Amino acid sequence: MDRIVTIERHIIDQQREHPEATGAFSDLLYDVALAAKIIARETTRAGLVEILGLAGKVNVQGERQMKLDVFANEAMIRVNSFTGRLAVMASEEDTGIIPIPEPYETGKYVLVFDPLDGSSNIDVNVSVGTIFGIYRRLSSIDQAGTLADCLQSGHNLVAAGYVIYGSSTVLVYTTGRGVHGFTLDPTMGEFLLSHPNIQSPTQARYYSVNQAYEPYWSEGVKAYTRWLQGIGDESDSPALSGRYIGSLVADFHRNLLSGGIFYYPANTNRPEGKLRLVYEAIPLAFIVEQAGGYASDGHRNILDIEPKDLHQRTPFFIGDRGLVKRAEAFISKYDEQK
Ligand code: P6P
């Protein structure tokens, strides 16, 4: 008989393997799961209440803010500001770091997140997602958290995860001990273990890229894409199917479970790519590596990159380790030897 494992039970079981753990880290993971439930409640009924559409504001990215973006951002901040577990937060929706308000204590962890990625898809009922990463603070416990606390390389992550709000709400996380997925049972308000120990499939099925930008890619990325499609000069093409939803978390989640690669390369209009390093690429890179995959900017492991700016963008290739490494090889062959 299958055990019923809630995310709380799973977190406690994981904590037991860290005798020195104080419980603050586990409590922080619960807090994020709670925020996810609050966001899920709104995203899954967005069509029914006046929460669709534009918030009438523009976010730090210069993008028109959707009301659900604002709601999700506020949910993450309000759940996590007063617990005494965090030193500081950083969000895609806020220009600078988000300090812990007086008179609340600061804690030893740092939370970076994209509260609702892909939100422009909500009005057409396409799955969207929350992405988060957790670090230990670098700054002293008796002071406010700092920007440097939020600009750590992915090798310092202690946990990362995402939530996909779709036909069901699934929270996937890792603390460096495998990748585990939980499906929300909204009748109980519980995340139940549904995808234990997710591993990147050995047989890839999909490639995910917006081919409208092909004319603006480098020669290496063009040649790589032809190889993926089986129309290149190479004889070992995987001849994959194309799947691209235009919602990072949804594309990533499908490829993590079914096998494949997602890439958003640099192009002449976006020389740094589009996706964000700190709160999108790095947390997903940690997750995929824990599942046996790999993530790159086309030249090096995403986890090796030291962020310089909270909102810096990066070219992004993530998924099946062999496919991502092959992308690096094509870029090296065609683009770096000019
Ligand atoms: P494009 C959504 O706006 C997003 O940030 C990601 O979720 C998604 O992967 C990407 O942008 C889609 O961008 O240029 O293909 O529409």
CSV table of C-alpha atoms and ligand atoms in Angstrom, one decimal:
chain,number,residue,atom,x,y,z
A,1,MET,CA,0.0,0.0,0.0
A,2,ASP,CA,1.5,3.4,-1.0
A,3,ARG,CA,2.3,5.6,1.9
A,4,ILE,CA,0.6,9.1,1.9
A,5,VAL,CA,3.5,11.5,2.2
A,6,THR,CA,2.7,15.2,2.6
A,7,ILE,CA,5.4,17.8,1.8
A,8,GLU,CA,5.6,18.5,5.5
A,9,ARG,CA,6.3,14.9,6.3
A,10,HIS,CA,8.9,14.7,3.5
A,11,ILE,CA,10.7,17.8,4.7
A,12,ILE,CA,10.8,16.5,8.3
A,13,ASP,CA,12.2,13.1,6.9
A,14,GLN,CA,14.8,15.1,5.0
A,15,GLN,CA,15.7,17.2,8.0
A,16,ARG,CA,16.2,14.0,10.1
A,17,GLU,CA,19.2,13.3,7.9
A,18,HIS,CA,20.7,16.6,9.2
A,19,PRO,CA,21.0,16.1,13.0
A,20,GLU,CA,22.5,19.6,13.3
A,21,ALA,CA,19.4,21.1,11.6
A,22,THR,CA,17.5,23.6,13.8
A,23,GLY,CA,14.3,23.3,11.9
A,24,ALA,CA,14.4,26.8,10.5
A,25,PHE,CA,15.3,25.5,7.0
A,26,SER,CA,12.4,23.1,7.2
A,27,ASP,CA,10.1,25.8,8.4
A,28,LEU,CA,11.2,28.0,5.5
A,29,LEU,CA,10.3,25.3,3.0
A,30,TYR,CA,6.8,25.0,4.6
A,31,ASP,CA,6.5,28.8,4.3
A,32,VAL,CA,7.2,28.6,0.5
A,33,ALA,CA,4.7,25.7,0.2
A,34,LEU,CA,2.1,27.9,2.0
A,35,ALA,CA,2.7,30.8,-0.4
A,36,ALA,CA,2.3,28.4,-3.3
A,37,LYS,CA,-1.1,27.3,-1.9
A,38,ILE,CA,-2.2,30.9,-1.7
A,39,ILE,CA,-1.0,31.7,-5.2
A,40,ALA,CA,-2.6,28.5,-6.6
A,41,ARG,CA,-5.9,29.4,-5.1
A,42,GLU,CA,-5.9,32.7,-7.1
A,43,THR,CA,-4.3,31.4,-10.3
A,44,THR,CA,-6.7,28.5,-10.6
A,45,ARG,CA,-9.8,30.7,-10.3
A,46,ALA,CA,-8.4,33.7,-12.1
A,47,GLY,CA,-11.1,33.6,-14.7
A,48,LEU,CA,-13.8,33.8,-12.1
A,49,VAL,CA,-12.8,36.8,-10.1
A,50,GLU,CA,-11.6,40.3,-11.0
A,51,ILE,CA,-7.9,39.4,-10.8
A,52,LEU,CA,-7.2,39.0,-14.5
A,53,GLY,CA,-5.8,41.6,-16.7
A,54,LEU,CA,-3.3,44.4,-16.1
A,55,ALA,CA,-2.5,45.9,-12.8
A,56,GLY,CA,-2.1,49.2,-14.5
A,57,LYS,CA,1.5,49.3,-13.4
A,58,VAL,CA,4.9,48.5,-15.0
A,59,ASN,CA,7.4,46.3,-13.2
A,60,VAL,CA,11.1,46.8,-12.9
A,61,GLN,CA,11.6,45.0,-16.1
A,62,GLY,CA,9.5,47.5,-17.9
A,63,GLU,CA,6.9,44.8,-18.5
A,64,ARG,CA,3.2,45.6,-17.9
A,65,GLN,CA,2.4,44.0,-14.6
A,66,MET,CA,-0.5,41.5,-14.5
A,67,LYS,CA,-2.6,41.7,-11.3
A,68,LEU,CA,-1.7,38.1,-10.5
A,69,ASP,CA,2.0,39.0,-10.7
A,70,VAL,CA,1.5,41.6,-8.0
A,71,PHE,CA,-0.7,39.2,-6.0
A,72,ALA,CA,1.9,36.4,-6.2
A,73,ASN,CA,4.7,38.7,-5.3
A,74,GLU,CA,2.9,40.0,-2.3
A,75,ALA,CA,2.0,36.5,-1.2
A,76,MET,CA,5.6,35.4,-1.2
A,77,ILE,CA,6.7,38.6,0.6
A,78,ARG,CA,3.9,38.6,3.2
A,79,VAL,CA,4.4,34.9,4.1
A,80,ASN,CA,8.1,35.2,4.5
A,81,SER,CA,8.8,38.6,5.9
A,82,PHE,CA,7.8,38.0,9.6
A,83,THR,CA,9.1,34.5,10.3
A,84,GLY,CA,12.6,35.5,11.5
A,85,ARG,CA,14.0,32.9,9.1
A,86,LEU,CA,15.2,35.2,6.3
A,87,ALA,CA,17.9,37.8,6.2
A,88,VAL,CA,16.7,39.3,2.9
A,89,MET,CA,14.6,38.5,-0.3
A,90,ALA,CA,14.9,39.3,-3.9
A,91,SER,CA,12.1,39.1,-6.5
A,92,GLU,CA,11.7,39.6,-10.3
A,93,GLU,CA,9.1,42.1,-9.4
A,94,ASP,CA,11.2,44.4,-7.3
A,95,THR,CA,14.1,46.6,-8.3
A,96,GLY,CA,16.2,46.1,-5.3
A,97,ILE,CA,16.5,43.6,-2.5
A,98,ILE,CA,13.5,43.2,-0.1
A,99,PRO,CA,14.7,43.8,3.5
A,100,ILE,CA,13.0,42.2,6.5
A,101,PRO,CA,10.8,45.0,8.0
A,102,GLU,CA,11.5,46.4,11.4
A,103,PRO,CA,11.0,45.3,14.2
A,104,TYR,CA,11.2,41.7,12.9
A,105,GLU,CA,14.3,39.6,13.4
A,106,THR,CA,16.4,38.6,10.5
A,107,GLY,CA,17.3,34.9,10.1
A,108,LYS,CA,20.1,33.0,8.4
A,109,TYR,CA,18.5,32.3,5.0
A,110,VAL,CA,18.0,34.2,1.7
A,111,LEU,CA,15.1,33.7,-0.6
A,112,VAL,CA,15.2,34.7,-4.3
A,113,PHE,CA,12.2,34.1,-6.5
A,114,ASP,CA,10.2,34.8,-9.6
A,115,PRO,CA,6.7,34.9,-8.1
A,116,LEU,CA,4.8,34.2,-11.3
A,117,ASP,CA,6.8,33.5,-14.5
A,118,GLY,CA,4.9,33.5,-17.8
A,119,SER,CA,2.0,35.4,-16.4
A,120,SER,CA,1.2,36.9,-19.8
A,121,ASN,CA,-0.1,33.4,-20.5
A,122,ILE,CA,-2.7,33.4,-17.7
A,123,ASP,CA,-5.5,35.1,-19.7
A,124,VAL,CA,-5.3,32.2,-22.2
A,125,ASN,CA,-5.2,29.5,-19.4
A,126,VAL,CA,-1.6,28.4,-20.1
A,127,SER,CA,0.3,27.0,-17.1
A,128,VAL,CA,2.5,29.4,-15.2
A,129,GLY,CA,4.9,29.0,-12.4
A,130,THR,CA,6.8,30.3,-9.4
A,131,ILE,CA,10.6,29.7,-9.2
A,132,PHE,CA,12.6,30.0,-6.0
A,133,GLY,CA,16.1,29.5,-4.6
A,134,ILE,CA,17.3,29.4,-1.0
A,135,TYR,CA,20.9,30.3,0.2
A,136,ARG,CA,22.5,30.7,3.6
A,137,ARG,CA,23.3,34.4,4.2
A,138,LEU,CA,26.9,35.6,3.8
A,139,SER,CA,26.3,38.7,5.9
A,140,SER,CA,26.5,38.8,9.7
A,141,ILE,CA,23.4,37.5,11.5
A,142,ASP,CA,23.2,40.7,13.6
A,143,GLN,CA,22.8,43.0,10.6
A,144,ALA,CA,20.3,43.4,7.7
A,145,GLY,CA,20.7,41.1,4.7
A,146,THR,CA,22.6,42.5,1.7
A,147,LEU,CA,22.6,42.5,-2.1
A,148,ALA,CA,25.7,40.2,-1.9
A,149,ASP,CA,23.6,37.7,0.0
A,150,CYS,CA,21.3,37.5,-3.1
A,151,LEU,CA,24.1,37.4,-5.7
A,152,GLN,CA,25.6,34.1,-4.8
A,153,SER,CA,26.6,31.4,-7.3
A,154,GLY,CA,24.3,28.4,-7.7
A,155,HIS,CA,26.9,26.2,-6.0
A,156,ASN,CA,25.9,27.9,-2.7
A,157,LEU,CA,22.2,27.0,-3.1
A,158,VAL,CA,20.8,25.0,-0.2
A,159,ALA,CA,17.4,24.4,-1.9
A,160,ALA,CA,15.6,25.3,-5.1
A,161,GLY,CA,12.2,24.6,-6.5
A,162,TYR,CA,9.3,25.6,-8.6
A,163,VAL,CA,5.6,25.4,-8.6
A,164,ILE,CA,3.6,24.9,-11.8
A,165,TYR,CA,0.0,26.1,-11.7
A,166,GLY,CA,-1.7,24.1,-14.4
A,167,SER,CA,-4.2,21.2,-14.7
A,168,SER,CA,-3.0,20.5,-11.2
A,169,THR,CA,-0.6,22.4,-9.0
A,170,VAL,CA,2.7,20.7,-8.6
A,171,LEU,CA,5.6,21.8,-6.3
A,172,VAL,CA,9.0,20.4,-7.2
A,173,TYR,CA,12.0,20.9,-4.9
A,174,THR,CA,15.5,19.8,-4.1
A,175,THR,CA,17.7,20.3,-1.0
A,176,GLY,CA,20.6,18.6,-2.8
A,177,ARG,CA,19.2,15.1,-2.0
A,178,GLY,CA,17.3,14.4,-5.2
A,179,VAL,CA,14.3,16.1,-6.8
A,180,HIS,CA,10.9,15.4,-5.5
A,181,GLY,CA,7.4,16.5,-6.8
A,182,PHE,CA,4.2,17.1,-4.8
A,183,THR,CA,0.7,17.5,-6.2
A,184,LEU,CA,-1.7,19.8,-4.4
A,185,ASP,CA,-4.9,18.2,-3.2
A,186,PRO,CA,-7.0,21.3,-3.1
A,187,THR,CA,-9.8,19.6,-1.1
A,188,MET,CA,-7.3,19.1,1.8
A,189,GLY,CA,-4.9,21.9,1.0
A,190,GLU,CA,-2.1,19.4,1.2
A,191,PHE,CA,0.8,18.8,-1.2
A,192,LEU,CA,1.1,15.0,-1.5
A,193,LEU,CA,4.2,13.3,-2.8
A,194,SER,CA,3.5,12.3,-6.4
A,195,HIS,CA,6.9,12.3,-8.1
A,196,PRO,CA,9.5,10.9,-5.8
A,197,ASN,CA,13.2,11.2,-6.9
A,198,ILE,CA,12.7,12.6,-10.4
A,199,GLN,CA,15.4,11.7,-12.8
A,200,SER,CA,16.0,13.2,-16.2
A,201,PRO,CA,15.0,10.5,-18.7
A,202,THR,CA,17.8,8.8,-20.6
A,203,GLN,CA,15.7,9.1,-23.8
A,204,ALA,CA,15.0,12.7,-24.8
A,205,ARG,CA,11.8,13.4,-26.7
A,206,TYR,CA,11.4,17.2,-27.1
A,207,TYR,CA,13.3,20.3,-27.9
A,208,SER,CA,11.8,23.6,-26.8
A,209,VAL,CA,12.8,26.9,-28.4
A,210,ASN,CA,11.1,29.9,-30.1
A,211,GLN,CA,12.1,29.3,-33.7
A,212,ALA,CA,10.7,32.7,-34.7
A,213,TYR,CA,14.1,34.1,-33.6
A,214,GLU,CA,16.1,31.7,-35.8
A,215,PRO,CA,17.2,34.4,-38.2
A,216,TYR,CA,18.8,36.2,-35.3
A,217,TRP,CA,20.7,33.3,-33.7
A,218,SER,CA,24.4,32.6,-34.0
A,219,GLU,CA,25.6,30.1,-36.6
A,220,GLY,CA,26.3,27.6,-33.8
A,221,VAL,CA,22.8,27.7,-32.5
A,222,LYS,CA,21.3,27.5,-36.0
A,223,ALA,CA,23.5,24.4,-36.8
A,224,TYR,CA,22.6,22.9,-33.4
A,225,THR,CA,18.9,23.3,-34.0
A,226,ARG,CA,19.2,21.7,-37.5
A,227,TRP,CA,21.0,18.8,-35.8
A,228,LEU,CA,18.1,18.4,-33.2
A,229,GLN,CA,15.7,18.3,-36.1
A,230,GLY,CA,17.7,15.7,-38.0
A,231,ILE,CA,18.4,18.0,-41.0
A,232,GLY,CA,22.0,18.8,-40.3
A,233,ASP,CA,25.1,17.2,-41.8
A,234,GLU,CA,25.7,15.0,-38.7
A,235,SER,CA,24.7,11.4,-38.8
A,236,ASP,CA,23.7,11.1,-35.1
A,237,SER,CA,20.8,13.4,-35.0
A,238,PRO,CA,18.2,12.7,-32.3
A,239,ALA,CA,15.3,14.0,-34.5
A,240,LEU,CA,13.3,15.3,-31.6
A,241,SER,CA,9.7,16.7,-31.6
A,242,GLY,CA,9.2,20.4,-31.0
A,243,ARG,CA,7.2,21.6,-28.0
A,244,TYR,CA,7.2,25.2,-27.0
A,245,ILE,CA,4.5,26.7,-24.7
A,246,GLY,CA,6.2,30.1,-24.1
A,247,SER,CA,6.0,29.5,-20.3
A,248,LEU,CA,9.4,28.6,-18.9
A,249,VAL,CA,8.2,26.5,-15.9
A,250,ALA,CA,5.7,24.6,-18.1
A,251,ASP,CA,8.3,23.9,-20.8
A,252,PHE,CA,10.9,23.0,-18.2
A,253,HIS,CA,8.6,20.7,-16.2
A,254,ARG,CA,7.5,18.7,-19.3
A,255,ASN,CA,11.1,18.2,-20.4
A,256,LEU,CA,12.2,17.2,-16.9
A,257,LEU,CA,9.6,14.5,-16.8
A,258,SER,CA,9.5,13.5,-20.5
A,259,GLY,CA,13.1,14.2,-21.5
A,260,GLY,CA,14.4,17.0,-23.7
A,261,ILE,CA,16.0,20.4,-23.8
A,262,PHE,CA,14.7,23.9,-23.4
A,263,TYR,CA,16.8,26.7,-24.8
A,264,TYR,CA,16.5,30.5,-25.0
A,265,PRO,CA,19.7,31.5,-26.7
A,266,ALA,CA,21.1,35.0,-27.2
A,267,ASN,CA,20.0,36.6,-30.4
A,268,THR,CA,21.0,39.9,-32.2
A,269,ASN,CA,18.1,41.6,-30.5
A,270,ARG,CA,18.8,40.1,-27.1
A,271,PRO,CA,22.6,39.6,-26.9
A,272,GLU,CA,22.3,38.5,-23.2
A,273,GLY,CA,19.2,36.3,-23.9
A,274,LYS,CA,15.9,36.9,-22.2
A,275,LEU,CA,15.7,34.8,-19.1
A,276,ARG,CA,17.0,35.9,-15.7
A,277,LEU,CA,20.0,34.4,-14.1
A,278,VAL,CA,19.4,34.8,-10.3
A,279,TYR,CA,15.8,33.7,-9.9
A,280,GLU,CA,15.1,31.7,-13.0
A,281,ALA,CA,18.2,30.0,-14.5
A,282,ILE,CA,20.2,29.3,-11.3
A,283,PRO,CA,17.4,27.6,-9.3
A,284,LEU,CA,16.3,25.5,-12.3
A,285,ALA,CA,20.0,24.6,-13.0
A,286,PHE,CA,20.4,23.3,-9.5
A,287,ILE,CA,17.2,21.2,-9.8
A,288,VAL,CA,18.1,19.8,-13.2
A,289,GLU,CA,21.6,18.9,-12.1
A,290,GLN,CA,20.1,17.0,-9.1
A,291,ALA,CA,17.9,15.1,-11.6
A,292,GLY,CA,21.0,14.1,-13.7
A,293,GLY,CA,20.6,16.9,-16.3
A,294,TYR,CA,22.7,20.0,-16.9
A,295,ALA,CA,22.2,23.8,-17.6
A,296,SER,CA,24.5,26.1,-19.5
A,297,ASP,CA,24.7,29.6,-20.9
A,298,GLY,CA,26.1,28.0,-24.1
A,299,HIS,CA,29.7,28.1,-22.8
A,300,ARG,CA,29.7,27.0,-19.1
A,301,ASN,CA,27.7,25.6,-16.3
A,302,ILE,CA,25.0,28.1,-15.1
A,303,LEU,CA,26.0,27.2,-11.5
A,304,ASP,CA,29.5,28.5,-12.1
A,305,ILE,CA,28.3,32.0,-13.0
A,306,GLU,CA,28.8,34.6,-10.3
A,307,PRO,CA,25.9,37.0,-10.7
A,308,LYS,CA,26.8,40.7,-10.9
A,309,ASP,CA,23.3,42.2,-11.0
A,310,LEU,CA,20.0,41.0,-9.5
A,311,HIS,CA,18.1,41.2,-12.8
A,312,GLN,CA,20.9,40.2,-15.2
A,313,ARG,CA,19.8,38.0,-18.1
A,314,THR,CA,21.6,35.0,-19.5
A,315,PRO,CA,21.4,32.8,-22.6
A,316,PHE,CA,19.9,29.5,-21.3
A,317,PHE,CA,20.2,25.8,-22.3
A,318,ILE,CA,18.7,23.3,-19.8
A,319,GLY,CA,17.6,19.7,-19.7
A,320,ASP,CA,19.2,16.4,-20.9
A,321,ARG,CA,22.9,16.5,-20.1
A,322,GLY,CA,24.0,15.1,-23.5
A,323,LEU,CA,21.8,17.6,-25.5
A,324,VAL,CA,23.0,20.6,-23.5
A,325,LYS,CA,26.7,19.6,-23.8
A,326,ARG,CA,26.2,19.1,-27.5
A,327,ALA,CA,24.8,22.7,-27.8
A,328,GLU,CA,28.0,23.9,-26.1
A,329,ALA,CA,30.0,21.9,-28.7
A,330,PHE,CA,28.2,23.4,-31.7
A,331,ILE,CA,28.6,26.9,-30.2
A,332,SER,CA,32.3,26.2,-29.6
A,333,LYS,CA,32.8,24.9,-33.1
A,334,TYR,CA,30.9,27.5,-35.1
A,335,ASP,CA,30.9,30.6,-32.9
A,336,GLU,CA,34.1,30.7,-30.9
A,337,GLN,CA,36.7,29.8,-33.6
A,338,LYS,CA,35.8,32.8,-35.8
B,1,P6P,P1,9.3,34.4,-26.0
B,1,P6P,C1,7.5,34.4,-20.3
B,1,P6P,O1,7.3,35.7,-20.7
B,1,P6P,C2,9.0,34.1,-20.3
B,1,P6P,O2,9.7,34.9,-19.4
B,1,P6P,C3,9.2,32.6,-20.1
B,1,P6P,O3,8.3,32.0,-19.2
B,1,P6P,C4,9.2,32.0,-21.4
B,1,P6P,O4,10.0,30.8,-21.5
B,1,P6P,C5,9.7,33.1,-22.3
B,1,P6P,O5,9.5,34.3,-21.6
B,1,P6P,C6,9.0,33.1,-23.7
B,1,P6P,O6,9.6,34.2,-24.4
B,1,P6P,O7,10.2,35.4,-26.4
B,1,P6P,O8,9.5,33.0,-26.6
B,1,P6P,O9,7.8,34.8,-26.0
